[in-house]
Tab-separated table of C-alpha atoms in Angstrom:
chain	number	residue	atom	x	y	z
A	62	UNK	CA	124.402	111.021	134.496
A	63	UNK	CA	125.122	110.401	138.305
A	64	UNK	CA	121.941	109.126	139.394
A	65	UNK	CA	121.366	105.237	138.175
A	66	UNK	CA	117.264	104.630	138.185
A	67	UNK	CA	115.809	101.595	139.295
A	68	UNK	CA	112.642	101.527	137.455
A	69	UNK	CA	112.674	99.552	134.442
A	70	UNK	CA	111.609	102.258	131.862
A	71	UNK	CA	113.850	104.125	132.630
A	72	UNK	CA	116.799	101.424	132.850
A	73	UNK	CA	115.606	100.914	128.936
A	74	UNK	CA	115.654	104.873	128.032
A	75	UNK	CA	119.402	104.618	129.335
A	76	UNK	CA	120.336	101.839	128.435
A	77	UNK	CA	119.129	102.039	124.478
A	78	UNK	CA	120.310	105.688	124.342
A	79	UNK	CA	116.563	107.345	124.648
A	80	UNK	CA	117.157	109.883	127.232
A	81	UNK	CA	118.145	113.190	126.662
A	82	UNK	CA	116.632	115.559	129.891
A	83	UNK	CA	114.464	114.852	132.586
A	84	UNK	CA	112.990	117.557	135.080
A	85	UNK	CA	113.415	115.178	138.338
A	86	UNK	CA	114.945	112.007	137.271
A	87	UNK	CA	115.006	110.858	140.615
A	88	UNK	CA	111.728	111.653	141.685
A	89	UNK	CA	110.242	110.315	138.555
A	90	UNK	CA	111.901	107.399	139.073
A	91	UNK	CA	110.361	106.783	142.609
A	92	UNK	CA	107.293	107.849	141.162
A	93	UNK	CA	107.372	104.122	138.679
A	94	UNK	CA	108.943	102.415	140.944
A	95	UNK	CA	105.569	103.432	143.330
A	96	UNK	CA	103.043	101.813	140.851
A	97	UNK	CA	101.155	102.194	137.474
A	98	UNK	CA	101.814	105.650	136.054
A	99	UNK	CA	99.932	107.361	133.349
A	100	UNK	CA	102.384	109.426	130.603
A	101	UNK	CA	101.370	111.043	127.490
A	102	UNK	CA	103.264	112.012	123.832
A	103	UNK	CA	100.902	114.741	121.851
A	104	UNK	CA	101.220	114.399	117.870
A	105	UNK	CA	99.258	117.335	115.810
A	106	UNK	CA	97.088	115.981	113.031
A	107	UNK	CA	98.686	117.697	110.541
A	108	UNK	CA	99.489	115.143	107.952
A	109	UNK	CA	97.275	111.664	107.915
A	110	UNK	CA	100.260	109.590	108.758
A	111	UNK	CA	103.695	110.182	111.113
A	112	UNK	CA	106.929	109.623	109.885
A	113	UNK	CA	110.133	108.212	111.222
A	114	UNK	CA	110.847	111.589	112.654
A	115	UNK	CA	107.929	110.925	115.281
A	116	UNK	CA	109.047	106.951	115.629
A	117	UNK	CA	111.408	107.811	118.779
A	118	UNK	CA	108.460	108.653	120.662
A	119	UNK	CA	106.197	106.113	119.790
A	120	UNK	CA	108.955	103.580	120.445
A	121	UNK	CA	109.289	105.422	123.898
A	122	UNK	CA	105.480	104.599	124.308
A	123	UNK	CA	105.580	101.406	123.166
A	124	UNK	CA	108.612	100.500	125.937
A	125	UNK	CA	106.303	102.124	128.662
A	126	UNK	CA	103.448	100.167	128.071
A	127	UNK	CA	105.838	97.076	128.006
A	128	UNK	CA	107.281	97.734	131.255
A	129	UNK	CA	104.258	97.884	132.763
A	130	UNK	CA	102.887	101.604	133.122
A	131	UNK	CA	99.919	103.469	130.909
A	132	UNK	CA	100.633	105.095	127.998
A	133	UNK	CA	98.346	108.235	126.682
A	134	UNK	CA	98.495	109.287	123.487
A	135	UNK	CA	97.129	112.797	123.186
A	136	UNK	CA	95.572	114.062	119.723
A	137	UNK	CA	96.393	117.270	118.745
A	138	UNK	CA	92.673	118.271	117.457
A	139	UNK	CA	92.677	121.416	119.464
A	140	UNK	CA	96.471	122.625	118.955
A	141	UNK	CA	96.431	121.833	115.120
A	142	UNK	CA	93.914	124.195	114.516
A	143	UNK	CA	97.153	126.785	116.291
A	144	UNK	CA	100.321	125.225	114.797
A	145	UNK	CA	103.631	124.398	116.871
A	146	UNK	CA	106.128	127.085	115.718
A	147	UNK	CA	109.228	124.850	117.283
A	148	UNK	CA	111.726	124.543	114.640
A	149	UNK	CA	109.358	125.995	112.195
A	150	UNK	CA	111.098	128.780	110.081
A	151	UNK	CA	107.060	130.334	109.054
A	152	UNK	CA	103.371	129.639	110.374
A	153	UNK	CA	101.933	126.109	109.191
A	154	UNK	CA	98.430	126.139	107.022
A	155	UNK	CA	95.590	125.815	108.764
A	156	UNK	CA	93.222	123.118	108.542
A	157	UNK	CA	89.830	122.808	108.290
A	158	UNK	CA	87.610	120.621	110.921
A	159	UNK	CA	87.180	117.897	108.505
A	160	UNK	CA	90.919	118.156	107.262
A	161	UNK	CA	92.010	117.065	110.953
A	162	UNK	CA	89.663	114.684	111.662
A	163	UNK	CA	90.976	112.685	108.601
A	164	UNK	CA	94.422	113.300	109.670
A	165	UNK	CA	93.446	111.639	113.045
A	166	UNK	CA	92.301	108.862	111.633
A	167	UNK	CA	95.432	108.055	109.956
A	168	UNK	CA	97.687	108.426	112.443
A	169	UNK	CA	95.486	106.258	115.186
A	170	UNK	CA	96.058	103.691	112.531
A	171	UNK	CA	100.233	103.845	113.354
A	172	UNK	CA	99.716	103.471	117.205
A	173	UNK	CA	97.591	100.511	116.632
A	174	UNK	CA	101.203	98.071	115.556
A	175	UNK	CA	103.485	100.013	118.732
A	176	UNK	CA	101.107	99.888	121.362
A	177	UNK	CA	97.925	98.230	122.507
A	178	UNK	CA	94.305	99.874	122.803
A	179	UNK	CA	91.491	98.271	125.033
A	180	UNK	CA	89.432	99.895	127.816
A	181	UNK	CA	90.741	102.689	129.055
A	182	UNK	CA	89.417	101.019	132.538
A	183	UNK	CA	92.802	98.950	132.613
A	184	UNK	CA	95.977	98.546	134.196
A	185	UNK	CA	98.490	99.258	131.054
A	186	UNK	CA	96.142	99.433	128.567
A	187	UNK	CA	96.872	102.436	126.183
A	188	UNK	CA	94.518	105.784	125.304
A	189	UNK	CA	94.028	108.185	122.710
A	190	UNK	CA	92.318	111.223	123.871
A	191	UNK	CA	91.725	114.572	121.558
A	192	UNK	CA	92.897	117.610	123.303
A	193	UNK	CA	89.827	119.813	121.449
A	194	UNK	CA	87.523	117.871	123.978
A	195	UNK	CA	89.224	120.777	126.049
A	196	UNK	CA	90.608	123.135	124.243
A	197	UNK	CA	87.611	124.197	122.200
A	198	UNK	CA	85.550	124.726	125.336
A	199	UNK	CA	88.037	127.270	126.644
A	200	UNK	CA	86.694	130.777	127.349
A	201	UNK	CA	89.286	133.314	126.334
A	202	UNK	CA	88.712	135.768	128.989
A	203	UNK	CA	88.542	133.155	132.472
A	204	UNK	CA	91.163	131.318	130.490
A	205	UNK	CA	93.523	133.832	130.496
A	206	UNK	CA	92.493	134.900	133.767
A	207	UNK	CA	92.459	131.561	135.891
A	208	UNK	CA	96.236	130.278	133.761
A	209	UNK	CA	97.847	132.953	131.611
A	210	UNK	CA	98.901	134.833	134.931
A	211	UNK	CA	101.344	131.843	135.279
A	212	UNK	CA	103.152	132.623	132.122
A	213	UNK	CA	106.055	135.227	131.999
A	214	UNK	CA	106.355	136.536	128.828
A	215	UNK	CA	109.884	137.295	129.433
A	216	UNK	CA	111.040	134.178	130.270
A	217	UNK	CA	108.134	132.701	127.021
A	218	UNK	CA	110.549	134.810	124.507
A	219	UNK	CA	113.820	132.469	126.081
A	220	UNK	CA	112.603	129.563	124.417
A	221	UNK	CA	114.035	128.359	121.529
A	222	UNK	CA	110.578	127.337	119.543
A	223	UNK	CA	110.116	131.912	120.109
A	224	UNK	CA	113.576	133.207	120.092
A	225	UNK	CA	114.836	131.228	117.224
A	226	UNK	CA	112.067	132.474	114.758
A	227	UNK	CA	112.704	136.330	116.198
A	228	UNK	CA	116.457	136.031	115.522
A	229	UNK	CA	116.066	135.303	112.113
A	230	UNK	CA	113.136	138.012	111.923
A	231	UNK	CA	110.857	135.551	110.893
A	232	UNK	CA	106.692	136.364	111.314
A	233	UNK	CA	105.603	134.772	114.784
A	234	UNK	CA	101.685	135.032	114.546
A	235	UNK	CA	100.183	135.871	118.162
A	236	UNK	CA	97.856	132.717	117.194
A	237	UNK	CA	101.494	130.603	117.244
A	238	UNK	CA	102.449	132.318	120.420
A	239	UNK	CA	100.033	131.092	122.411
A	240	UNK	CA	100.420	127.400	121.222
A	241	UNK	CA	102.892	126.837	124.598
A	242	UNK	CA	100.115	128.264	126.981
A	243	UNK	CA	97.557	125.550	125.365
A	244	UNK	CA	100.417	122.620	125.473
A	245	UNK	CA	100.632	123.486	128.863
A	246	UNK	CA	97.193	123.457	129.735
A	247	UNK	CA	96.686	119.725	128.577
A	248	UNK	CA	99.533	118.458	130.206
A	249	UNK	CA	96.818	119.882	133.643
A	250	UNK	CA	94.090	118.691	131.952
A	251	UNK	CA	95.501	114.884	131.827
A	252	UNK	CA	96.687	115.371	135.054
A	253	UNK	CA	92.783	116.217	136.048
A	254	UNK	CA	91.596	113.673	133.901
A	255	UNK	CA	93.586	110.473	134.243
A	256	UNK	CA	96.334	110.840	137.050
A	257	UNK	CA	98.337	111.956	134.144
A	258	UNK	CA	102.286	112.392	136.118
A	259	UNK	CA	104.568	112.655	133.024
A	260	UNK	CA	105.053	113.844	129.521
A	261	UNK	CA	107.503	113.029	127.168
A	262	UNK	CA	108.290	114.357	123.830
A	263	UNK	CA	111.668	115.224	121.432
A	264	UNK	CA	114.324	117.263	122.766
A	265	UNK	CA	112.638	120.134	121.038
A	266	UNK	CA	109.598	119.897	123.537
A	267	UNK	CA	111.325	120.972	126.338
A	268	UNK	CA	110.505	124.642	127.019
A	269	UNK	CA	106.727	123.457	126.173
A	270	UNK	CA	107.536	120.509	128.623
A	271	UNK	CA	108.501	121.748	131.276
A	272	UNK	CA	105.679	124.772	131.018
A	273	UNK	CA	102.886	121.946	131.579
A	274	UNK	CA	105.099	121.242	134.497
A	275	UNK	CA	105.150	123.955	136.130
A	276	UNK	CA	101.559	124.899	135.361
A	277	UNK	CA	100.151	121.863	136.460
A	278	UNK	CA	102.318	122.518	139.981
A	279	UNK	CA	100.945	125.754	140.386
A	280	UNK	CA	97.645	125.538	139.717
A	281	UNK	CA	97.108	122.037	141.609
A	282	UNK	CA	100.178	121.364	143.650
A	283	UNK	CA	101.191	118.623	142.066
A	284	UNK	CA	103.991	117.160	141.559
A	285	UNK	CA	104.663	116.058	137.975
A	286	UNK	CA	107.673	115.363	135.602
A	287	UNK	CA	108.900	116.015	131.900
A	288	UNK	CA	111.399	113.382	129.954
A	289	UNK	CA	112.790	114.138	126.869
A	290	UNK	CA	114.740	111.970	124.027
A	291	UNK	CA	117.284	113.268	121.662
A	292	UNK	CA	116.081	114.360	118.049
A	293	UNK	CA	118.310	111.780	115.230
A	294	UNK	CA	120.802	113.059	113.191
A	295	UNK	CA	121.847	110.191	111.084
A	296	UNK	CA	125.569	109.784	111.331
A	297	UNK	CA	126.838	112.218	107.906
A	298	UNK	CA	124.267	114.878	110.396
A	299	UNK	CA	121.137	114.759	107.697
A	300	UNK	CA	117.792	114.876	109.641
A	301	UNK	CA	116.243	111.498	110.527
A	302	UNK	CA	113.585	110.763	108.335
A	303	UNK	CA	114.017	113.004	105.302
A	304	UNK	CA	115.211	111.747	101.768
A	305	UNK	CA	114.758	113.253	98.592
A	306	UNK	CA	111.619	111.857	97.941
A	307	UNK	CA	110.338	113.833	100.804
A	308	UNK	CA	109.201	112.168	104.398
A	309	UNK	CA	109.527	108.373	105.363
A	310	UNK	CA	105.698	107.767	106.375
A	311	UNK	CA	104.591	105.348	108.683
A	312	UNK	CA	101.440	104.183	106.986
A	313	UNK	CA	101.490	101.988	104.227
A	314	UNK	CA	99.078	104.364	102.230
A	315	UNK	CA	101.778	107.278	101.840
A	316	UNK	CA	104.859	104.803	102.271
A	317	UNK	CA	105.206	100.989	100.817
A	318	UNK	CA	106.286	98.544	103.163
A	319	UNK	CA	108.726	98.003	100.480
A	320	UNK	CA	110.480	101.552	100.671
A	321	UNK	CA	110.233	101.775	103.910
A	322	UNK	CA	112.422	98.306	104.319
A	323	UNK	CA	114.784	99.985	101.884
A	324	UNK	CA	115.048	102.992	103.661
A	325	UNK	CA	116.385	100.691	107.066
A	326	UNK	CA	118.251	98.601	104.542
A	327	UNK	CA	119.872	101.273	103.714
A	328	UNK	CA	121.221	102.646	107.133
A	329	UNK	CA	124.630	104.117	106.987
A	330	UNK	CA	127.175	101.755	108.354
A	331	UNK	CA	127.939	103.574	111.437
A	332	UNK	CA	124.452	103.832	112.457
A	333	UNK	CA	123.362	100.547	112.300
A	334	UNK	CA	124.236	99.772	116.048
A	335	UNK	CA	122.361	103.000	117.271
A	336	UNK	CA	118.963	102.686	114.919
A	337	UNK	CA	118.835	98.770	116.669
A	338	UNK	CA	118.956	100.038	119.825
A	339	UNK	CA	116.075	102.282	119.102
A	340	UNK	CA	114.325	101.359	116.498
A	341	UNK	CA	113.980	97.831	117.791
A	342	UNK	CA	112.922	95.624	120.272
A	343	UNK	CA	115.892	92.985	119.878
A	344	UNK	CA	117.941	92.126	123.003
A	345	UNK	CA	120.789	94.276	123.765
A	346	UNK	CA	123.312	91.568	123.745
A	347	UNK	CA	122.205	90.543	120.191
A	348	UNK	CA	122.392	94.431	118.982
A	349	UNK	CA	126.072	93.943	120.783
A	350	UNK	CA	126.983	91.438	118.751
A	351	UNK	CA	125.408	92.982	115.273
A	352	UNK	CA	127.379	95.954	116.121
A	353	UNK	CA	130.368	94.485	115.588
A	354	UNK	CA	129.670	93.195	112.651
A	355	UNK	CA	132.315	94.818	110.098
A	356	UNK	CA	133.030	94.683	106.617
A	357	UNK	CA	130.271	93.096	104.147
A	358	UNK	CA	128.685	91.435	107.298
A	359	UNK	CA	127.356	94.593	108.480
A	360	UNK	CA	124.710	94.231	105.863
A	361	UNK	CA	123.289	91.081	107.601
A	362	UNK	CA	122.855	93.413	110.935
A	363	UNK	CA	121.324	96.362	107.896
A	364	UNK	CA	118.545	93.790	106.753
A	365	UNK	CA	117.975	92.502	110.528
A	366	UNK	CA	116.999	95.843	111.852
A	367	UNK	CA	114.906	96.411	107.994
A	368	UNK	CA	112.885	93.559	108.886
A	369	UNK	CA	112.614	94.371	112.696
A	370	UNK	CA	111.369	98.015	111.954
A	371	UNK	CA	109.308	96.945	109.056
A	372	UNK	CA	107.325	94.414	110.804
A	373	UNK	CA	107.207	96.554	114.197
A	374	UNK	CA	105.547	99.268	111.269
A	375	UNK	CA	103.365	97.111	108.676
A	376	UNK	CA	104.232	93.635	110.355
A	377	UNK	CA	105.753	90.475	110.320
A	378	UNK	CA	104.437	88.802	106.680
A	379	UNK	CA	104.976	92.485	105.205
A	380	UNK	CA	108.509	92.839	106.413
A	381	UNK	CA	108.997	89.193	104.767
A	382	UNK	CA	107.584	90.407	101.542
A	383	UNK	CA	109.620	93.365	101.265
A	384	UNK	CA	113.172	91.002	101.884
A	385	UNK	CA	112.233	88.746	99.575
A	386	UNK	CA	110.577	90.904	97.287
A	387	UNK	CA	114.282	92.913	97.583
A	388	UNK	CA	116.215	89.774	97.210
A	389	UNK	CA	114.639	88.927	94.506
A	390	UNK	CA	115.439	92.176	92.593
A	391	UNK	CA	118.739	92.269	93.545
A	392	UNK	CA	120.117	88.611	93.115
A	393	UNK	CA	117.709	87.301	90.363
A	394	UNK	CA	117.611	90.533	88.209
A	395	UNK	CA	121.240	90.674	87.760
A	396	UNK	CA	120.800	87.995	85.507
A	397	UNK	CA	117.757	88.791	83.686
A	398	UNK	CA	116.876	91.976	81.820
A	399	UNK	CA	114.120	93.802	82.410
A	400	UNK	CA	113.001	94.229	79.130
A	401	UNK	CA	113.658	90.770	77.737
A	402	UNK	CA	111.251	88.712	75.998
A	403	UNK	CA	110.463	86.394	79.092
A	404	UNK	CA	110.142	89.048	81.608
A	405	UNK	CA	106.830	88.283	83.915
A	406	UNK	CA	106.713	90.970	86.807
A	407	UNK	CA	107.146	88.627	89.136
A	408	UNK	CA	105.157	89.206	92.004
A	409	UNK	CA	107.884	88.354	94.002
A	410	UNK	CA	109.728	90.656	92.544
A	411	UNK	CA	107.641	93.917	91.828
A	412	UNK	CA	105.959	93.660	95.088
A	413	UNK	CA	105.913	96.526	97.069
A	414	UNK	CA	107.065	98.908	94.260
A	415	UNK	CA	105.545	101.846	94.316
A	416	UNK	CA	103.076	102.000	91.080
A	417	UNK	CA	102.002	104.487	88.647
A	418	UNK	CA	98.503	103.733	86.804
A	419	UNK	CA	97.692	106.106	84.065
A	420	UNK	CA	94.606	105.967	81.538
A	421	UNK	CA	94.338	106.433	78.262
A	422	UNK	CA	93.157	110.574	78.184
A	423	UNK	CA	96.369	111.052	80.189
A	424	UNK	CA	98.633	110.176	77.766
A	425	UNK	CA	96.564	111.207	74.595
A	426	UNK	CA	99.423	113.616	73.908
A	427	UNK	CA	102.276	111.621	75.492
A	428	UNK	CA	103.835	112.157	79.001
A	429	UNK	CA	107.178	113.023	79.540
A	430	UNK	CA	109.456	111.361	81.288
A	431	UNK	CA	110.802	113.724	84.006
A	432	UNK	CA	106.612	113.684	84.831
A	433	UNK	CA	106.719	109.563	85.422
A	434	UNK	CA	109.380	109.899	87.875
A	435	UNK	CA	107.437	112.985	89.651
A	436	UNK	CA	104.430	110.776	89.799
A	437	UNK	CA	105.665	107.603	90.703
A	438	UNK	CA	107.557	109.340	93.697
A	439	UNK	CA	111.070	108.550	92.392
A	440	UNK	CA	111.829	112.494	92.396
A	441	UNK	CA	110.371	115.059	94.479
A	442	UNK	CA	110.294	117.722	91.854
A	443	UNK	CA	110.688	118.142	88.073
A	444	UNK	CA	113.923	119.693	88.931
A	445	UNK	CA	115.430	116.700	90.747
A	446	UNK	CA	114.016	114.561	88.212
A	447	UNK	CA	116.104	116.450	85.606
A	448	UNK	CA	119.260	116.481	87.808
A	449	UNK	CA	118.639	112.357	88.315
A	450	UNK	CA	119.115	112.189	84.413
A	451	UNK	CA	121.778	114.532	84.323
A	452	UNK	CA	123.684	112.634	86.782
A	453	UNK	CA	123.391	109.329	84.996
A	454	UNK	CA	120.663	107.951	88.104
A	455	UNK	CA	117.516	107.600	85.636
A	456	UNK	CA	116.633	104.024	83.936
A	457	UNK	CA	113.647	102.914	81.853
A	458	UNK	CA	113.645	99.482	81.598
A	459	UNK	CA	117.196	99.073	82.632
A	460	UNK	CA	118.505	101.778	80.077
A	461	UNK	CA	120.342	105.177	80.851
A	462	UNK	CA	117.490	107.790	80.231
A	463	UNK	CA	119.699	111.101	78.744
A	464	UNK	CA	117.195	112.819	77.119
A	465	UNK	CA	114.706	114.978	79.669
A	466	UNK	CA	112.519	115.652	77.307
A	467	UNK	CA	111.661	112.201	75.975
A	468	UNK	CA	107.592	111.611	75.813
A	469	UNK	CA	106.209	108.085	76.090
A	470	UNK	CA	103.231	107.543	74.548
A	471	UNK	CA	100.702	104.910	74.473
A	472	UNK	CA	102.420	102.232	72.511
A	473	UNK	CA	105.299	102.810	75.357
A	474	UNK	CA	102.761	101.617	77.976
A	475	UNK	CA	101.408	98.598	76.198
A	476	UNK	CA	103.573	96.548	78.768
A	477	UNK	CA	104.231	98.212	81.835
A	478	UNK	CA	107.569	99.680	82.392
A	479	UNK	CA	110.034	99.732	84.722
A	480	UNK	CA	111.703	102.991	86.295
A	481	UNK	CA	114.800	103.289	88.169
A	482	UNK	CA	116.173	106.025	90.495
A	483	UNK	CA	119.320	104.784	91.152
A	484	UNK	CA	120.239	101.027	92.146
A	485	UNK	CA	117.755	101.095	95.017
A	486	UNK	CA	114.837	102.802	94.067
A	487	UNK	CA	111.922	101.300	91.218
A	488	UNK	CA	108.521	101.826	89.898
A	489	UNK	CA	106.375	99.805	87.521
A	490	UNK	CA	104.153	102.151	85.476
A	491	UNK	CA	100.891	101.023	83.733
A	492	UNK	CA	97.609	101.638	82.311
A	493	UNK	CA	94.951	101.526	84.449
C-alpha cells in the first residue's frame, strides 16, 4: 500500500493487520480526518449469538468508536428473511418472524461488551438499527423501478457470492439473488438516515460492498466508501472459528467462558502474534514483545491474549475464572484423581465446564456413552464420538473409555462424573 493515512482508524486497521480493500482509501481517509463519521457492519439474525468468525468486525467497530467516529450496527431483520448466498454452497432455512426476533436479541447482547450504546443523539455513541424498518415496506414494482435499473445483471453474475455457486451447479434461488440489490439498498438507506459514509464488512462483502456504493452514488450523488478486512485462516489454513465441536459462540449461553478461554489458550504457536494484534486491545509494543516469545514462554503470550479476548467477550472476573478455573485443572489435578475418595468438584476447578443434567426417566434404561459426549458437547456427532474412543481421546473419570457401547445407568450417576475429550476438553455430568 502506497498511500500512508493519517486518520487514526485507519493508522490502527494498518497497523494491526485489519485492512484488506478499500474503494477510496484516500478519500475515506480525508473524509475522518474531516470530522465524526457514521459506518455500519450488517450481521443476519440467523443464529442467537455470533461467533469468532464475525469477531474481526466487531473488533473493527469497537476501534472506530474508540478513535472517535460512530459506529452503526445494522440488524439483518429484513435480509434474514432472504439469506446471503456468499460462500454458501445451498440456500439457508428460513426463519420465521419470531425465530429472528429472538436471534436479535442475542446477538445485541455481544455488541453490548465491544462497543457502547446510549442515545443515538451523540457524538460516538453507537446504534443498532433493523434493516426490516425498510426493507419490509418496499413495494416490489417502484422498487425495482426507482433502483433495480442500477443493477447489471451481467456484471451481478461476476461476483463471487453468484458465480461460485453456478460453477459448481449449485441451486441459486431468485429469492438469494436478489439479497445484493437489498444489501445495497441499506447501505442508501443509512446514508438517508444517519449521514451513513462507509461500510465495512469481511473480505467476502466486497461485490455486495461496493454495490451499496455505487447505488448510493447514483441515486443521490454521494460520495461514499467501502473497507474491507481479511477473512482468518488460522496458520495450518483451518477456518477461524470452527472446531469439532462446531462454532466458537460469543455468548456465554451457547459457549462457556471457560471454552472459549481454552479455545485462545489454545492458539497455534505461530498465530499468537497475529490473533493479539486483532483480537486485542493491548499496545503494539507489548504484542511486539509477546511475539517473540519462543519456546515454552510462548504460552505466557497464549494465556495473555485468552484472558484479553475472554474478558473483551464475557469480561474481566469471567476471564479470571476461566485461568484459574484452568490452572487449577491442569496443575492441581495432576496430582489428584478424579475419582478418588476425597474428590470435591471444586468450584475452582469445575467452573466453567460445560454440564450435562439428566433426570431420572432419562436414564430408566441406561444411556450410552457415545450419547454423554454428544450431549455434553464434547463431540459433534455420534460418529466423532465413536472415532474419539477409537483413537484413545475418551475418559470417564480419568479412565480410557474402549468400549462404545458401554451404558451408564443410574447407580453410575449417583456422583457426578467427569468426561474427557482429550487433555483439554471436560464435562461434569449429573442428575438434575
Amino acid at each position: 500500500m502506497t498511500y500512508q493515512p493519517k486518520a487514526e482508524f485507519l493508522r490502527v486497521m494498518t497497523a494491526r493487520g485489519f485492512l484488506q480493500d478499500c474503494t477510496d482509501l484516500e478519500g475515506l481517509d480525508k473524509a475522518l480526518m474531516a470530522g465524526v463519521v457514521p459506518a455500519y457492519v450488517g450481521y443476519d439474525c440467523t443464529a442467537p449469538s455470533l461467533h469468532v468468525g464475525n469477531l474481526l468486525s466487531i473488533m473493527m467497530l469497537h476501534w472506530f468508536q474508540e478513535t472517535g467516529h460512530q459506529p452503526i450496527v445494522l440488524m439483518g431483520g429484513g435480509t434474514t428473511k432472504v439469506g446471503d448466498p456468499s460462500g454458501k454452497d445451498e440456500s439457508r432455512q428460513l426463519l420465521t418472524e419470531d425465530m429472528i426476533a429472538q436471534n436479535m436479541a442475542g446477538i445485541r447482547a455481544v455488541f453490548e461488551r465491544f462497543i457502547s450504546f446510549e442515545d443515538a443523539s451523540g457524538g460516538g455513541n453507537a446504534v443498532m438499527r433493523n434493516n426490516a424498518d425498510w426493507l419490509d415496506e418496499l413495494r416490489y414494482i417502484p422498487f425495482l423501478r426507482d433502483y433495480g435499473r442500477h443493477f447489471s445483471v451481467n456484471r451481478m453474475l461476476t461476483f463471487d457470492s453468484v458465480r461460485l455457486r453456478l460453477d459448481r451447479e449449485q441451486n441459486l434461488s431468485f429469492l438469494e439473488f436478489n439479497y445484493m440489490l437489498l444489501q445495497a439498498y441499506d447501505f442508501l438507506e443509512l446514508y438517508r438516515r444517519a449521514d451513513c459514509l462507509l461500510q465495512m464488512g469481511g473480505s467476502d462483502q466486497w461485490g455486495n460492498i461496493v454495490n451499496g456504493v455505487d447505488l448510493t452514488r447514483r441515486v443521490e450523488g454521494a460520495e461514499v466508501f467501502g473497507l474491507t478486512c481479511p477473512l482468518i485462516t488460522t496458520a495450518d489454513g483451518a477456518k477461524m472459528g470452527k472446531t469439532a465441536a462446531g462454532a466458537v459462540w460469543l455468548n456465554a449461553e451457547m459457549l462457556s467462558a471457560y471454552d472459549y478461554w481454552q479455545f485462545w489458550r489454545n492458539t497455534a504457536d505461530a498465530d499468537v502474534g497475529r490473533f493479539l494484534r486483532l483480537f486485542t486491545t493491548l499496545p503494539m509494543d507489548e504484542i511486539d514483545r509477546l511475539e517473540a516469545l519462543e519456546g515454552q514462554e510462548i504460552n505466557e503470550a497464549k494465556k495473555v491474549l485468552a484472558n484479553a479476548a475472554t474478558a473483551m467477550a464475557h469480561g474481566a472476573d469471567a476471564a479470571n475464572d476461566a485461568e484459574q478455573a484452568a490452572k487449577a485443572l491442569f496443575q492441581e489435578l495432576k496430582h489428584t484423581r478424579f475419582d478418588s475418595p476425597n474428590r470435591s468438584y471444586q468450584p475452582a476447578i469445575t467452573q466453567g465446564w460445560p454440564t450435562l443434567e439428566l433426570t431420572s426417566k432419562e436414564i430408566s434404561e441406561g444411556i450410552s456413552i457415545v450419547q454423554l459426549f454428544v450431549r455434553s458437547g464434547l463431540a459433534a456427532s455420534g460418529k466423532e464420538a465413536k472415532r474419539l474412543i477409537a483413537e484413545g481421546g475418551a475418559r470417564l473419570n480419568d479412565e480410557p473409555v474402549t468400549d462404545p457401547g458401554q451404558m451408564l445407568g443410574a447407580s453410575d450417576l449417583a456422583d457426578p462424573i467427569k468426561l474427557s475429550a482429550g487433555k483439554k476438553r471436560h464435562a461434569l455430568v449429573r442428575l438434575a
